[in-house]
Amino acid sequence: MQENISLLPYNTFGIFANAKYFTLFSSTEDLKNILQSTEVKTNGLCILGGGSNILLTKDVDKVVLKNELKGIEIISQNNEVALVKCAAGEVWHSFVLWCIENNLYGVENLSLIPGTVGAAPMQNIGAYGVEIKDVFFELEAMQIDSLQMKTFNQAQCEFGYRESFFKRKGKDQYIITSVTFQLNKKANLNASYGAIQEVLTAKQIENPTAKDISNAVIEIRQSKLPDPKEIGNAGSFFKNPEIATKHFLVLKKVYPSMPGYTLTEYLTKVPAGWLIEQCGWKGFRKDDLGVHARQALVLVNYKQALGAEIYNLSTQILESVKNKFDIVLEREVNIW
Ligand code: FAD
Ligand code: NAP
């Protein structure tokens, strides 16, 4: 248990903030012992993966627990599918590459998403037409109060768009220790997302492999998104709002170029990046605080912006989108 530790190396936003206590755990036994420590009992705790979906708005006056649980294994398989159990502290992208190398399909579209496997179910990570719920089998988590291990199946995780039980009702009650995925042994690749198709066509790849899809996704992401090693960020700051189709059609008359993706007869998803750009925020910069020039959904810290300043900027953006479009954006990033 270390005291007064800088969290700068542990958050991709590159925010300067300290943890009152900081400790690593690499086994569930370690974790149990830490949860029974006086420091945790007195101060409470925060669980940290790769720190790529948090915004530190102040020093953390709790025990920060960094997840270092490691290991990937195939626990059962038949001709069609394999169940792969992955420890929560594994790096997500390394897990994706492991699956591709082992000819197991389903996560290639989720290449290069930062962070750990254990955090992935938290917001049902998704990109390029795939979400982890599509390949999820079950997860194991330790209940913080009882120290009991519990297994959650797909239904119990209550996955939604960048949502799960663990982000809502189960918030701060469980520490996910492993996730088991059901992966296909026969390639059933999803190259339907426009940008992937464009890259494959440009490379004249007609029958892509999982590796081709993964490489295309990596190329698109590297061309559009700021690398946290160079410019601090936590990916999309807001969720894409799902609005009533009636409301969308009214707006579409005023803003004919407004994009929308039909979800159901009554619901349409609108890219939040477009809304923010229309409000004039794209490329905004004040000192070290900004909105990325290539993707308005990504708020950035050029070096020394404070977490509270980034939070205030997000509030201003929320207000301007509400005023212009009568749409209430919701923050995707976890505010600490
Ligand atoms: P952290 O930031 O460490 O934690 C996030 C939250 O989960 C915290 O509240 C934390 O307490 C909780 N948590 C972490 N581990 C556990 C655990 N084991 N048990 C219980 N709770 C836990 N997200 C997408 O969905 N799609 C994308 O395409 C995507 N692209 C991104 C691109 C960039 C450049 C960046 C910086 C981020 C992107 N993200 C994306 C967001 C982020 O990568 C994901 O949300 C990722 O799953 C966060 O993992 P992490 O380990 O860094 O979580
Ligand atoms: P994009 O391709 O420019 O598209 C903008 C938005 O429109 C996306 O967010 C996407 O919603 C939606 N969209 C585009 N094509 C779609 C389709 N065929 N069907 C349904 N919805 C569609 O987006 P981008 O910013 O470059 O991101 C690409 C992908 O990576 C997206 O899936 C995005 O979610 C993901 N991503 C996520 C984060 C994060 O931090 N959460 C960061 C970077 C990228 P969806 O978001 O629902 O896909």
PDB file of C-alpha atoms and ligand atoms in Angstrom, residues 53 123 126-129 161-162 192-195 220-221 224-225 234-237 240 261 269 271 295 297-298 332, ligand 2:
ATOM      1  CA  ASN A  53     -12.204   6.089 -19.604  1.00  0.00           C
ATOM      2  CA  GLN A 123     -19.642   0.138 -20.845  1.00  0.00           C
ATOM      3  CA  GLY A 126     -18.108  -1.056 -29.036  1.00  0.00           C
ATOM      4  CA  ALA A 127     -16.739   0.109 -32.343  1.00  0.00           C
ATOM      5  CA  TYR A 128     -17.270  -0.405 -36.081  1.00  0.00           C
ATOM      6  CA  GLY A 129     -20.554  -2.255 -35.718  1.00  0.00           C
ATOM      7  CA  TYR A 161     -25.394   1.092 -25.709  1.00  0.00           C
ATOM      8  CA  ARG A 162     -22.182   1.908 -23.734  1.00  0.00           C
ATOM      9  CA  SER A 192     -20.163  -3.519 -43.230  1.00  0.00           C
ATOM     10  CA  TYR A 193     -19.058  -0.312 -41.455  1.00  0.00           C
ATOM     11  CA  GLY A 194     -18.387   2.233 -44.221  1.00  0.00           C
ATOM     12  CA  ALA A 195     -14.864   3.243 -43.210  1.00  0.00           C
ATOM     13  CA  ILE A 220      -8.658   4.244 -39.407  1.00  0.00           C
ATOM     14  CA  ARG A 221      -8.270   4.778 -35.666  1.00  0.00           C
ATOM     15  CA  LYS A 224      -8.679   9.914 -36.773  1.00  0.00           C
ATOM     16  CA  LEU A 225      -8.043   9.657 -33.057  1.00  0.00           C
ATOM     17  CA  ALA A 234     -10.268   9.429 -23.026  1.00  0.00           C
ATOM     18  CA  GLY A 235     -11.818   8.730 -26.433  1.00  0.00           C
ATOM     19  CA  SER A 236     -15.414   9.829 -26.976  1.00  0.00           C
ATOM     20  CA  PHE A 237     -16.394  12.091 -24.103  1.00  0.00           C
ATOM     21  CA  ASN A 240     -24.195   9.318 -29.284  1.00  0.00           C
ATOM     22  CA  TYR A 261     -29.076   5.995 -37.888  1.00  0.00           C
ATOM     23  CA  LYS A 269     -29.127   7.626 -33.155  1.00  0.00           C
ATOM     24  CA  PRO A 271     -23.605  11.262 -33.957  1.00  0.00           C
ATOM     25  CA  GLN A 295     -13.198  14.398 -34.024  1.00  0.00           C
ATOM     26  CA  LEU A 297     -16.459  14.015 -29.677  1.00  0.00           C
ATOM     27  CA  VAL A 298     -12.982  13.824 -28.167  1.00  0.00           C
ATOM     28  CA  GLU A 332     -19.601   8.542 -21.460  1.00  0.00           C
TER      29      GLU A 332
HETATM   30  P1  NAP B   2     -17.691   7.582 -37.438  1.00  0.00           P
HETATM   31  O1  NAP B   2     -17.354   6.383 -38.262  1.00  0.00           O
HETATM   32  O2  NAP B   2     -17.236   8.921 -37.880  1.00  0.00           O
HETATM   33  O3  NAP B   2     -19.264   7.633 -37.194  1.00  0.00           O
HETATM   34  C1  NAP B   2     -19.829   8.604 -36.317  1.00  0.00           C
HETATM   35  C2  NAP B   2     -20.882   7.948 -35.472  1.00  0.00           C
HETATM   36  O4  NAP B   2     -21.942   7.506 -36.298  1.00  0.00           O
HETATM   37  C3  NAP B   2     -20.322   6.748 -34.768  1.00  0.00           C
HETATM   38  O5  NAP B   2     -20.128   7.090 -33.450  1.00  0.00           O
HETATM   39  C4  NAP B   2     -21.325   5.631 -35.004  1.00  0.00           C
HETATM   40  O6  NAP B   2     -22.022   5.239 -33.843  1.00  0.00           O
HETATM   41  C5  NAP B   2     -22.326   6.190 -35.985  1.00  0.00           C
HETATM   42  N1  NAP B   2     -22.253   5.314 -37.186  1.00  0.00           N
HETATM   43  C6  NAP B   2     -21.424   5.428 -38.236  1.00  0.00           C
HETATM   44  N2  NAP B   2     -21.694   4.479 -39.155  1.00  0.00           N
HETATM   45  C7  NAP B   2     -22.689   3.740 -38.648  1.00  0.00           C
HETATM   46  C8  NAP B   2     -23.407   2.615 -39.112  1.00  0.00           C
HETATM   47  N3  NAP B   2     -23.133   2.046 -40.287  1.00  0.00           N
HETATM   48  N4  NAP B   2     -24.378   2.132 -38.331  1.00  0.00           N
HETATM   49  C9  NAP B   2     -24.668   2.679 -37.147  1.00  0.00           C
HETATM   50  N5  NAP B   2     -24.015   3.753 -36.649  1.00  0.00           N
HETATM   51  C10 NAP B   2     -23.051   4.274 -37.393  1.00  0.00           C
HETATM   52  O7  NAP B   2     -17.173   7.331 -35.940  1.00  0.00           O
HETATM   53  P2  NAP B   2     -15.738   7.453 -35.314  1.00  0.00           P
HETATM   54  O8  NAP B   2     -15.759   8.528 -34.315  1.00  0.00           O
HETATM   55  O9  NAP B   2     -14.682   7.444 -36.358  1.00  0.00           O
HETATM   56  O10 NAP B   2     -15.654   6.086 -34.520  1.00  0.00           O
HETATM   57  C11 NAP B   2     -15.627   4.864 -35.187  1.00  0.00           C
HETATM   58  C12 NAP B   2     -16.111   3.763 -34.265  1.00  0.00           C
HETATM   59  O11 NAP B   2     -15.238   3.656 -33.140  1.00  0.00           O
HETATM   60  C13 NAP B   2     -17.498   4.011 -33.699  1.00  0.00           C
HETATM   61  O12 NAP B   2     -18.162   2.789 -33.601  1.00  0.00           O
HETATM   62  C14 NAP B   2     -17.245   4.599 -32.335  1.00  0.00           C
HETATM   63  O13 NAP B   2     -18.257   4.295 -31.416  1.00  0.00           O
HETATM   64  C15 NAP B   2     -15.936   3.917 -31.946  1.00  0.00           C
HETATM   65  N6  NAP B   2     -15.146   4.811 -31.082  1.00  0.00           N
HETATM   66  C16 NAP B   2     -15.516   4.920 -29.781  1.00  0.00           C
HETATM   67  C17 NAP B   2     -14.798   5.705 -28.927  1.00  0.00           C
HETATM   68  C18 NAP B   2     -15.162   5.779 -27.460  1.00  0.00           C
HETATM   69  O14 NAP B   2     -14.386   6.302 -26.678  1.00  0.00           O
HETATM   70  N7  NAP B   2     -16.308   5.280 -27.085  1.00  0.00           N
HETATM   71  C19 NAP B   2     -13.702   6.422 -29.382  1.00  0.00           C
HETATM   72  C20 NAP B   2     -13.374   6.310 -30.714  1.00  0.00           C
HETATM   73  C21 NAP B   2     -14.099   5.490 -31.566  1.00  0.00           C
HETATM   74  P3  NAP B   2     -21.465   4.120 -32.835  1.00  0.00           P
HETATM   75  O15 NAP B   2     -20.601   4.866 -31.892  1.00  0.00           O
HETATM   76  O16 NAP B   2     -22.697   3.630 -32.213  1.00  0.00           O
HETATM   77  O17 NAP B   2     -20.727   3.071 -33.608  1.00  0.00           O
END
